[in-house]
Amino acid sequence: MTATFDVINPATEQVVDSVRLVTAEETDAAIARAAKAFPAWRAVAPGDRARLLRRFADAVDADLENLARLEVLNAGHTIGNARWEAGNVRDVLHYYAAAPERLTGRQIPVPGGVDLTFAEPLGVVGVIVPWNFPMPIASWGFAPALAAGNTVVLKPAELTPLTAVRLAELAHQAGIPEDVFQVLPGKGSVVGQRFVTHPLVRKVVFTGSTEVGKQIMAGCADQVKRVTLELGGKNANIVFADADLEKAAAAAPYGVFDNAGQDCCARSRILVQKSVYDRFMELLEPAVLGVVVGDPGDEKTEMGPLISHGHRAKVRSYLPEGAPIAFQGKAPDGPGYWFPPTVVTPSGVRDPLAADEIFGPIVAVLPFADEADAIAMANDTDYGLSASIWTRDVGRALRVSRAVEAGNLSVNSHSSVRYWTPFGGFKQSGLGRELGPDALAAFTETKNVFIDTEG
Ligand code: NAP
Ligand code: MG
């Protein structure tokens, strides 16, 4: 008997598709095929590999509206965001399509011979993807991995398999061999675990919760398997008294409520200098109440539903009777896993509302006294993914950027993701970097060869 999984539209609670779950045995067979396909794939001439990736990018571009609509249906993303996400896959593919011809080694002078350093592909790479950004996060793994000459097995989240399945079809139509890029919808505990334990998978790229990331890292230790981890965040949005407060307040909702707060980079802790706290809250309230929540397929919608019934229950559990809610926007009643944008004022940074990655549309606002206090509060967390700093003082912007223990800082902005710059976390937010030139190093192994020329 084959198990299937009902794919649900989180905006309507309707079943939209049914996907067959890949078993452990099928995963092993897929990994074996990927390993068998590796020597031929790494031997493809760099220019030809580049051409295949560009054709894949073009196929994504031609299918962009369809991919975006699928994500609206499966993940409840707003149509505007979903189009950006499909476009990001195309751009990431184009960016890494430039890599095969430029992935060069080095020649280092040595006495008595010639010394060569090669950037070798690893073999089979296993990519494990979460449900919050199914398309971009998949491509941040598969595009550089394929460009560097690896073969890829990819597991989408059980809740959101549809776009990954479509991306594999597009890759194969573009001429990338089926065994070189395989998408395996299934359970983390089955398919994902085989990526960790199977000796022919040489690297695991995981994005998801810190809790599961720790298990993956521990599992990989057994074979000293390479691992890249992109985990959670509880990111500070630091607003200094000298900032353009109107701009900071207007941008704050987007910084946290985008994708209904289901974003590892969500700026879910707003730290505001005491002297402007009241004024900032006055400005923030209408901005939050103005967030348009509803049908994600509607072009005007700014925030869609949460991903699932279970996830909404988890988010809701953070707001028991008497929770310190400052103000709350509106959301539809249902059906659909709706939750209103909510601003809370917990007592301190270690309050669960200010410390836990809630992964929903709840933002904590906390006052700070001075710059040192702001830095201490921003760093008083196990996470370290991203942060924003709002100030007009250039010196302060740089001082605070250097002092905050996070991988991605933005000044007077919440922008964290550009496909050509590195992305990743400090501390328990992850290990390694994705995107930009850094990701290529994460998909290659350095080999050094010495040739004696003295006879
Ligand atoms: P998760 O459990 O960490 O899942 C992420 C991915 O890992 C999914 O594909 C999942 O598969 C797979 N997985 C789960 N357990 C596994 C295991 N033991 N071995 C190998 N793979 C495994 O995340 P979630 O349950 O979807 O979300 C829980 C919380 O994680 C969220 O509320 C949020 O706080 C955080 N989160 C963070 C990010 C981020 O971008 N940093 C993304 C998503 C979630 P299945 O789901 O198909 O079983
Ligand atoms: Mg989970």
Coordinates of C-alpha atoms and ligand atoms in Angstrom, one line a residue:
M1 CA 0.0 0.0 0.0
T2 CA 1.4 3.4 -0.9
A3 CA 0.8 6.3 1.5
T4 CA -0.4 9.6 0.2
F5 CA -0.6 13.1 1.7
D6 CA -3.5 15.5 1.1
V7 CA -2.2 18.9 0.1
I8 CA -4.4 21.6 1.7
N9 CA -5.0 25.2 0.7
P10 CA -4.4 27.1 4.0
A11 CA -6.7 29.9 2.8
T12 CA -9.7 27.7 2.3
E13 CA -8.9 24.4 4.1
Q14 CA -9.8 22.6 0.9
V15 CA -7.8 19.6 -0.3
V16 CA -6.2 20.7 -3.6
D17 CA -4.1 17.7 -4.5
S18 CA -2.8 14.4 -3.2
V19 CA 0.9 13.5 -3.3
R20 CA 2.4 10.0 -3.0
L21 CA 4.9 9.8 -0.1
V22 CA 8.3 8.4 -1.1
T23 CA 9.4 5.5 1.1
A24 CA 12.8 4.8 2.7
E25 CA 13.5 2.1 0.1
E26 CA 12.6 4.4 -2.7
T27 CA 14.9 7.1 -1.2
D28 CA 17.8 4.7 -1.1
A29 CA 17.1 3.8 -4.7
A30 CA 17.0 7.5 -5.7
I31 CA 20.3 8.1 -3.8
A32 CA 21.9 5.2 -5.6
R33 CA 20.8 6.6 -9.0
A34 CA 22.1 10.0 -8.1
A35 CA 25.5 8.5 -7.1
K36 CA 25.6 6.6 -10.4
A37 CA 24.8 9.7 -12.4
F38 CA 27.5 11.8 -10.6
P39 CA 30.6 10.8 -12.7
A40 CA 28.9 11.7 -16.0
W41 CA 27.4 15.0 -14.6
R42 CA 30.7 16.2 -13.2
A43 CA 32.4 15.4 -16.5
V44 CA 29.9 17.6 -18.5
A45 CA 32.0 20.4 -20.0
P46 CA 31.6 23.6 -17.9
G47 CA 30.0 25.5 -20.8
D48 CA 27.4 22.7 -21.4
R49 CA 26.5 22.6 -17.7
A50 CA 26.1 26.3 -17.7
R51 CA 23.8 26.1 -20.8
L52 CA 21.6 23.5 -19.1
L53 CA 21.2 25.7 -16.0
R54 CA 20.3 28.7 -18.2
R55 CA 17.8 26.6 -20.0
F56 CA 16.3 25.6 -16.6
A57 CA 16.2 29.3 -15.6
D58 CA 14.4 30.1 -18.9
A59 CA 11.9 27.3 -18.3
V60 CA 11.2 28.7 -14.8
D61 CA 10.7 32.1 -16.3
A62 CA 8.3 30.8 -18.9
D63 CA 6.3 29.0 -16.1
L64 CA 6.5 31.8 -13.6
E65 CA 2.8 32.6 -13.3
N66 CA 1.9 28.9 -13.0
L67 CA 4.6 28.4 -10.3
A68 CA 3.4 31.5 -8.4
R69 CA -0.3 30.4 -8.6
L70 CA 0.7 26.9 -7.3
E71 CA 2.4 28.5 -4.3
V72 CA -0.6 30.7 -3.6
L73 CA -2.7 27.5 -3.6
N74 CA -0.3 25.4 -1.5
A75 CA 1.3 27.8 0.9
G76 CA -1.1 30.7 1.1
H77 CA 1.5 33.2 -0.1
T78 CA 0.3 36.4 -1.6
I79 CA 0.5 36.4 -5.3
G80 CA 2.9 39.3 -5.4
N81 CA 5.3 37.4 -3.0
A82 CA 4.9 34.2 -4.9
R83 CA 5.9 35.8 -8.2
W84 CA 9.0 37.3 -6.5
E85 CA 9.8 33.8 -5.2
A86 CA 9.5 32.1 -8.6
G87 CA 11.6 35.0 -10.1
N88 CA 14.2 34.4 -7.4
V89 CA 14.6 30.8 -8.5
R90 CA 15.2 32.0 -12.1
D91 CA 17.7 34.6 -10.9
V92 CA 19.5 32.1 -8.6
L93 CA 19.8 29.7 -11.5
H94 CA 21.2 32.4 -13.8
Y95 CA 23.6 33.5 -11.2
Y96 CA 25.1 30.0 -10.6
A97 CA 25.0 29.2 -14.3
A98 CA 27.9 31.6 -14.5
A99 CA 29.9 29.4 -12.1
P100 CA 30.9 26.2 -14.0
E101 CA 33.3 28.2 -16.3
R102 CA 34.7 30.2 -13.4
L103 CA 35.2 27.6 -10.7
T104 CA 39.0 27.5 -11.1
G105 CA 41.6 26.0 -8.8
R106 CA 45.0 27.6 -7.9
Q107 CA 48.7 27.0 -8.5
I108 CA 50.8 27.8 -5.5
P109 CA 54.6 28.0 -5.9
V110 CA 56.5 25.2 -4.1
P111 CA 60.1 24.0 -4.4
G112 CA 60.8 20.9 -6.4
G113 CA 57.6 20.6 -8.3
V114 CA 54.2 22.0 -9.1
D115 CA 51.3 22.3 -6.6
L116 CA 47.7 22.4 -7.8
T117 CA 44.6 23.0 -5.9
F118 CA 41.2 21.8 -7.3
A119 CA 37.7 22.6 -6.3
E120 CA 36.1 19.2 -6.6
P121 CA 32.3 18.4 -6.4
L122 CA 31.2 16.4 -3.4
G123 CA 29.0 13.8 -5.0
V124 CA 25.3 13.4 -4.0
V125 CA 23.9 16.4 -2.1
G126 CA 20.7 16.1 -0.1
V127 CA 18.6 19.2 0.3
I128 CA 15.9 19.4 2.9
V129 CA 13.4 22.3 2.5
P130 CA 10.9 23.8 4.9
W131 CA 7.3 25.0 4.1
N132 CA 7.8 28.7 4.6
F133 CA 9.6 29.6 1.3
P134 CA 9.4 26.3 -0.7
M135 CA 10.8 27.7 -4.0
P136 CA 13.6 30.0 -3.1
I137 CA 15.1 27.9 -0.4
A138 CA 15.1 24.8 -2.7
S139 CA 17.0 26.7 -5.3
W140 CA 19.5 28.1 -2.9
G141 CA 20.5 24.5 -2.4
F142 CA 20.1 22.9 -5.8
A143 CA 21.4 25.7 -8.0
P144 CA 25.0 26.0 -6.6
A145 CA 25.1 22.3 -5.9
L146 CA 24.4 21.4 -9.6
A147 CA 26.6 24.2 -10.9
A148 CA 29.6 22.8 -9.0
G149 CA 29.0 19.4 -10.5
N150 CA 27.1 17.6 -7.7
T151 CA 23.9 15.6 -8.2
V152 CA 21.0 16.5 -6.0
V153 CA 18.2 14.7 -4.1
L154 CA 15.7 17.2 -2.7
K155 CA 13.0 16.7 -0.1
P156 CA 10.3 19.4 0.0
A157 CA 8.3 19.9 3.2
E158 CA 5.4 17.4 3.4
L159 CA 3.0 20.4 3.6
T160 CA 4.3 22.2 0.5
P161 CA 5.5 19.7 -2.2
L162 CA 3.8 21.1 -5.3
T163 CA 6.3 23.7 -6.6
A164 CA 9.3 21.5 -6.0
V165 CA 7.7 18.7 -8.1
R166 CA 7.0 21.2 -10.8
L167 CA 10.6 22.6 -10.7
A168 CA 12.0 19.1 -11.2
E169 CA 9.7 18.7 -14.3
L170 CA 11.0 22.0 -15.7
A171 CA 14.7 20.9 -15.0
H172 CA 14.2 17.7 -16.8
Q173 CA 12.4 19.4 -19.8
A174 CA 15.4 21.7 -19.9
G175 CA 17.7 18.8 -20.4
I176 CA 19.1 18.2 -16.9
P177 CA 19.1 14.3 -16.6
E178 CA 16.4 12.9 -14.3
D179 CA 18.9 11.2 -12.0
V180 CA 21.0 14.4 -11.6
F181 CA 18.1 16.3 -9.9
Q182 CA 15.4 14.3 -8.1
V183 CA 12.6 15.6 -6.0
L184 CA 11.3 13.2 -3.3
P185 CA 8.2 14.3 -1.5
G186 CA 7.9 12.5 1.8
K187 CA 8.4 12.7 5.5
G188 CA 11.4 14.3 7.3
S189 CA 11.6 11.3 9.5
V190 CA 11.8 9.0 6.5
V191 CA 13.3 10.7 3.4
G192 CA 15.2 13.4 5.3
Q193 CA 16.6 10.9 7.7
R194 CA 17.9 8.7 4.8
F195 CA 19.8 11.8 3.5
V196 CA 21.5 12.0 6.9
T197 CA 22.3 8.3 7.3
H198 CA 22.9 7.1 3.8
P199 CA 26.7 7.0 3.2
L200 CA 26.4 8.0 -0.5
V201 CA 24.9 11.4 0.4
R202 CA 28.0 13.5 1.0
K203 CA 26.4 16.7 2.2
V204 CA 23.1 17.7 3.7
V205 CA 21.7 21.2 3.2
F206 CA 18.9 21.8 5.8
T207 CA 16.7 24.8 6.4
G208 CA 14.1 24.6 9.1
S209 CA 13.8 24.7 12.9
T210 CA 16.9 24.9 15.2
E211 CA 15.6 21.8 17.0
V212 CA 15.6 19.6 13.9
G213 CA 18.8 21.3 12.7
K214 CA 20.6 20.1 15.8
Q215 CA 19.4 16.5 15.2
I216 CA 20.6 16.7 11.6
M217 CA 24.0 18.0 12.6
A218 CA 24.3 15.2 15.3
G219 CA 23.3 12.6 12.7
C220 CA 25.8 13.8 10.2
A221 CA 28.6 13.7 12.8
D222 CA 28.6 9.9 12.5
Q223 CA 30.1 10.1 9.0
V224 CA 31.6 13.5 9.3
K225 CA 29.1 14.4 6.7
R226 CA 29.2 18.0 5.4
V227 CA 26.3 20.1 6.5
T228 CA 24.9 23.6 5.9
L229 CA 22.2 24.7 8.3
E230 CA 19.8 27.7 8.0
L231 CA 17.8 27.7 11.2
G232 CA 15.6 30.0 13.2
G233 CA 15.8 33.6 14.1
K234 CA 14.4 36.1 16.6
N235 CA 15.7 39.2 14.8
A236 CA 16.0 42.6 16.3
N237 CA 14.6 45.7 14.6
I238 CA 16.5 48.5 16.5
V239 CA 15.0 52.0 16.3
F240 CA 17.2 54.8 17.6
A241 CA 15.8 58.2 18.7
D242 CA 17.7 59.9 15.8
A243 CA 16.0 57.7 13.2
D244 CA 13.4 58.8 10.6
L245 CA 10.6 57.5 12.9
E246 CA 7.9 57.8 10.2
K247 CA 9.9 55.6 7.9
A248 CA 10.9 53.1 10.6
A249 CA 7.3 52.7 11.7
A250 CA 5.9 52.4 8.2
A251 CA 8.5 49.7 7.4
A252 CA 8.1 47.7 10.6
P253 CA 4.9 45.8 9.7
Y254 CA 6.5 44.6 6.4
G255 CA 9.6 43.6 8.3
V256 CA 7.7 41.1 10.5
F257 CA 4.3 40.4 8.9
D258 CA 5.5 39.5 5.4
N259 CA 4.6 35.8 4.8
A260 CA 2.4 36.1 7.9
G261 CA 5.6 36.2 10.0
Q262 CA 6.6 32.7 8.8
D263 CA 10.1 34.0 7.9
C264 CA 13.4 33.1 9.6
C265 CA 14.4 36.8 8.9
A266 CA 11.2 38.3 10.4
R267 CA 12.1 41.3 12.6
S268 CA 10.0 40.0 15.4
R269 CA 11.6 42.0 18.2
I270 CA 11.3 45.8 17.8
L271 CA 13.7 47.5 20.2
V272 CA 12.9 51.2 20.5
Q273 CA 14.9 53.9 22.3
K274 CA 12.9 55.0 25.4
S275 CA 12.8 58.7 24.5
V276 CA 10.8 58.0 21.3
Y277 CA 8.9 54.9 22.4
D278 CA 5.5 56.5 22.8
R279 CA 5.8 58.4 19.5
F280 CA 6.9 55.2 17.7
M281 CA 3.9 53.2 19.1
E282 CA 1.6 56.0 17.9
L283 CA 3.0 55.7 14.4
L284 CA 3.1 51.9 14.5
E285 CA -0.5 51.4 15.4
P286 CA -2.1 52.7 12.1
A287 CA 0.6 50.9 10.1
V288 CA -0.3 47.6 11.7
L289 CA -4.1 48.1 11.6
G290 CA -3.7 49.0 7.9
V291 CA -2.1 45.6 6.9
V292 CA -4.5 44.0 4.4
V293 CA -5.1 40.4 5.4
G294 CA -7.2 38.1 3.2
D295 CA -7.4 36.1 -0.1
P296 CA -3.7 35.6 -1.1
G297 CA -4.7 35.4 -4.7
D298 CA -5.9 39.0 -4.6
E299 CA -3.3 41.5 -5.9
K300 CA -4.1 44.0 -3.0
T301 CA -3.6 41.5 -0.2
E302 CA -0.5 42.0 2.0
M303 CA -0.8 39.1 4.3
G304 CA -2.2 35.6 3.8
P305 CA -3.0 32.8 6.2
L306 CA -0.7 30.6 8.4
I307 CA 0.4 27.3 6.9
S308 CA -1.7 24.9 8.9
H309 CA -4.2 24.3 11.7
G310 CA -1.5 22.9 13.9
H311 CA 0.9 25.9 13.3
R312 CA -1.9 28.4 14.1
A313 CA -2.6 26.6 17.3
K314 CA 1.1 26.9 18.2
V315 CA 1.1 30.7 17.4
R316 CA -2.1 31.2 19.3
S317 CA -0.7 29.5 22.4
Y318 CA 1.6 32.5 22.8
L319 CA -1.4 34.7 23.6
P320 CA -3.2 33.3 26.6
E321 CA -5.8 35.4 28.6
G322 CA -4.0 38.5 29.9
A323 CA -1.2 38.5 27.3
P324 CA 0.3 42.0 26.9
I325 CA -1.4 42.8 23.6
A326 CA -0.9 46.5 22.6
F327 CA -3.0 46.4 19.5
Q328 CA -4.1 43.9 16.9
G329 CA -5.2 44.1 13.2
K330 CA -8.0 42.2 11.6
A331 CA -8.1 38.8 9.9
P332 CA -10.9 36.9 8.2
D333 CA -12.9 34.5 10.4
G334 CA -12.5 31.3 8.3
P335 CA -12.4 28.8 6.8
G336 CA -8.6 29.3 6.5
Y337 CA -5.8 29.4 9.1
W338 CA -6.0 33.2 9.7
F339 CA -4.3 35.1 12.4
P340 CA -4.3 38.9 12.8
P341 CA -1.2 41.0 12.9
T342 CA -0.5 41.5 16.6
V343 CA 1.8 43.8 18.6
V344 CA 2.8 42.8 22.1
T345 CA 4.8 44.5 24.9
P346 CA 6.4 41.8 27.0
S347 CA 8.3 42.6 30.2
G348 CA 11.8 41.7 28.9
V349 CA 13.9 40.0 26.2
R350 CA 13.7 36.6 28.0
D351 CA 9.9 36.6 28.0
P352 CA 8.9 33.8 25.5
L353 CA 7.0 36.4 23.4
A354 CA 10.4 38.2 23.0
A355 CA 12.7 35.1 23.0
D356 CA 10.9 32.3 21.0
E357 CA 10.7 32.1 17.3
I358 CA 6.9 32.2 17.1
F359 CA 6.9 32.1 13.3
G360 CA 3.6 34.0 13.1
P361 CA 2.4 37.6 12.9
I362 CA 3.2 38.5 16.5
V363 CA 5.8 41.2 17.1
A364 CA 7.3 42.2 20.5
V365 CA 8.2 45.8 21.2
L366 CA 10.6 46.6 24.0
P367 CA 12.2 49.9 25.1
F368 CA 16.0 50.4 25.5
A369 CA 18.0 53.2 27.2
D370 CA 21.1 53.7 25.1
E371 CA 23.3 52.2 22.4
A372 CA 25.0 49.8 24.7
D373 CA 21.7 48.6 26.1
A374 CA 20.3 48.1 22.5
I375 CA 23.3 45.9 21.6
A376 CA 23.1 43.9 24.8
M377 CA 19.4 43.3 24.2
A378 CA 19.8 42.4 20.5
N379 CA 22.5 39.9 21.5
D380 CA 20.7 38.4 24.5
T381 CA 19.3 35.4 22.4
D382 CA 20.6 32.1 21.2
Y383 CA 19.8 33.1 17.6
G384 CA 21.8 35.4 15.3
L385 CA 20.3 35.5 11.8
S386 CA 19.5 39.1 10.9
A387 CA 18.8 42.5 12.4
S388 CA 17.8 46.0 11.3
I389 CA 19.2 49.3 12.6
W390 CA 17.3 52.6 12.1
T391 CA 19.4 55.7 12.6
R392 CA 20.7 58.8 10.8
D393 CA 24.1 58.5 12.4
V394 CA 26.5 56.7 10.0
G395 CA 29.1 56.0 12.7
R396 CA 26.4 54.4 15.0
A397 CA 25.0 52.4 12.1
L398 CA 28.4 50.8 11.5
R399 CA 29.3 50.4 15.2
V400 CA 26.0 48.6 15.9
S401 CA 26.2 46.6 12.7
R402 CA 29.6 45.3 13.9
A403 CA 28.5 44.6 17.4
V404 CA 25.3 42.7 16.7
E405 CA 26.0 39.0 16.5
A406 CA 24.0 38.2 13.4
G407 CA 24.8 37.2 9.8
N408 CA 22.7 39.7 7.9
L409 CA 22.3 43.3 9.0
S410 CA 20.3 46.0 7.3
V411 CA 20.5 49.8 8.0
N412 CA 17.3 51.8 7.5
S413 CA 15.9 48.8 5.7
H414 CA 14.7 45.2 6.3
S415 CA 16.3 43.7 3.2
S416 CA 18.3 40.6 4.0
V417 CA 18.1 38.4 0.8
R418 CA 19.9 39.2 -2.4
Y419 CA 21.0 36.1 -4.5
W420 CA 24.5 37.5 -5.1
T421 CA 25.4 38.3 -1.4
P422 CA 26.0 35.8 1.4
F423 CA 23.1 34.7 3.7
G424 CA 23.3 32.8 6.9
G425 CA 23.3 32.9 10.7
F426 CA 25.6 33.3 13.7
K427 CA 25.1 31.2 16.8
Q428 CA 22.1 28.8 16.8
S429 CA 20.7 30.4 13.6
G430 CA 22.9 28.2 11.4
L431 CA 26.2 27.0 10.0
G432 CA 27.7 28.0 6.7
R433 CA 26.4 30.5 4.1
E434 CA 24.1 30.3 1.2
L435 CA 23.8 32.5 -1.9
G436 CA 26.5 34.7 -3.4
P437 CA 30.0 33.4 -4.1
D438 CA 30.3 31.8 -0.6
A439 CA 27.8 29.0 -1.5
L440 CA 30.0 27.6 -4.1
A441 CA 32.7 26.8 -1.6
A442 CA 30.1 25.0 0.4
F443 CA 29.5 22.6 -2.5
T444 CA 33.1 21.8 -3.3
E445 CA 35.9 20.0 -1.5
T446 CA 39.4 21.4 -1.8
K447 CA 42.0 18.9 -3.2
N448 CA 45.7 19.6 -3.3
V449 CA 48.0 17.7 -5.7
F450 CA 51.8 17.9 -5.7
I451 CA 53.8 16.9 -8.7
D452 CA 57.5 16.3 -8.4
T453 CA 59.3 17.8 -11.3
E454 CA 62.9 17.0 -10.3
G455 CA 62.7 13.5 -11.7
Ligands
NAP1 P1 11.1 21.4 10.7 O1 10.5 20.3 11.5 O2 12.5 21.8 11.1 O3 11.1 20.9 9.2 C1 11.9 21.4 8.2 C2 12.2 20.3 7.1 O4 12.9 19.3 7.8 C3 10.9 19.7 6.6 O5 11.2 19.3 5.2 C4 10.8 18.5 7.5 O6 10.1 17.4 6.8 C5 12.2 18.0 7.6 N1 12.5 17.2 8.8 C6 11.8 17.2 10.0 N2 12.3 16.3 10.9 C7 13.4 15.8 10.2 C8 14.3 14.8 10.6 N3 14.3 14.2 11.8 N4 15.3 14.5 9.7 C9 15.3 15.0 8.5 N5 14.4 15.9 8.1 C10 13.5 16.3 9.0 O7 10.2 22.7 10.7 P2 8.6 22.7 10.8 O8 8.1 21.6 11.7 O9 8.2 22.7 9.4 O10 8.4 24.1 11.5 C11 8.6 24.2 12.9 C12 9.2 25.4 13.4 O11 10.5 25.6 12.7 C13 8.5 26.7 12.9 O12 7.4 27.0 13.7 C14 9.6 27.7 12.9 O13 9.8 28.2 14.2 C15 10.8 26.9 12.5 N6 11.1 27.0 11.0 C16 12.1 27.8 10.7 C17 12.4 28.0 9.3 C18 13.5 28.8 8.8 O14 13.5 29.2 7.7 N7 14.5 29.0 9.6 C19 11.6 27.3 8.4 C20 10.6 26.5 8.8 C21 10.4 26.4 10.1 P3 8.4 17.3 7.0 O15 7.9 18.6 7.6 O16 8.0 17.0 5.7 O17 8.3 16.2 8.0
MG2 MG 8.6 19.7 12.2

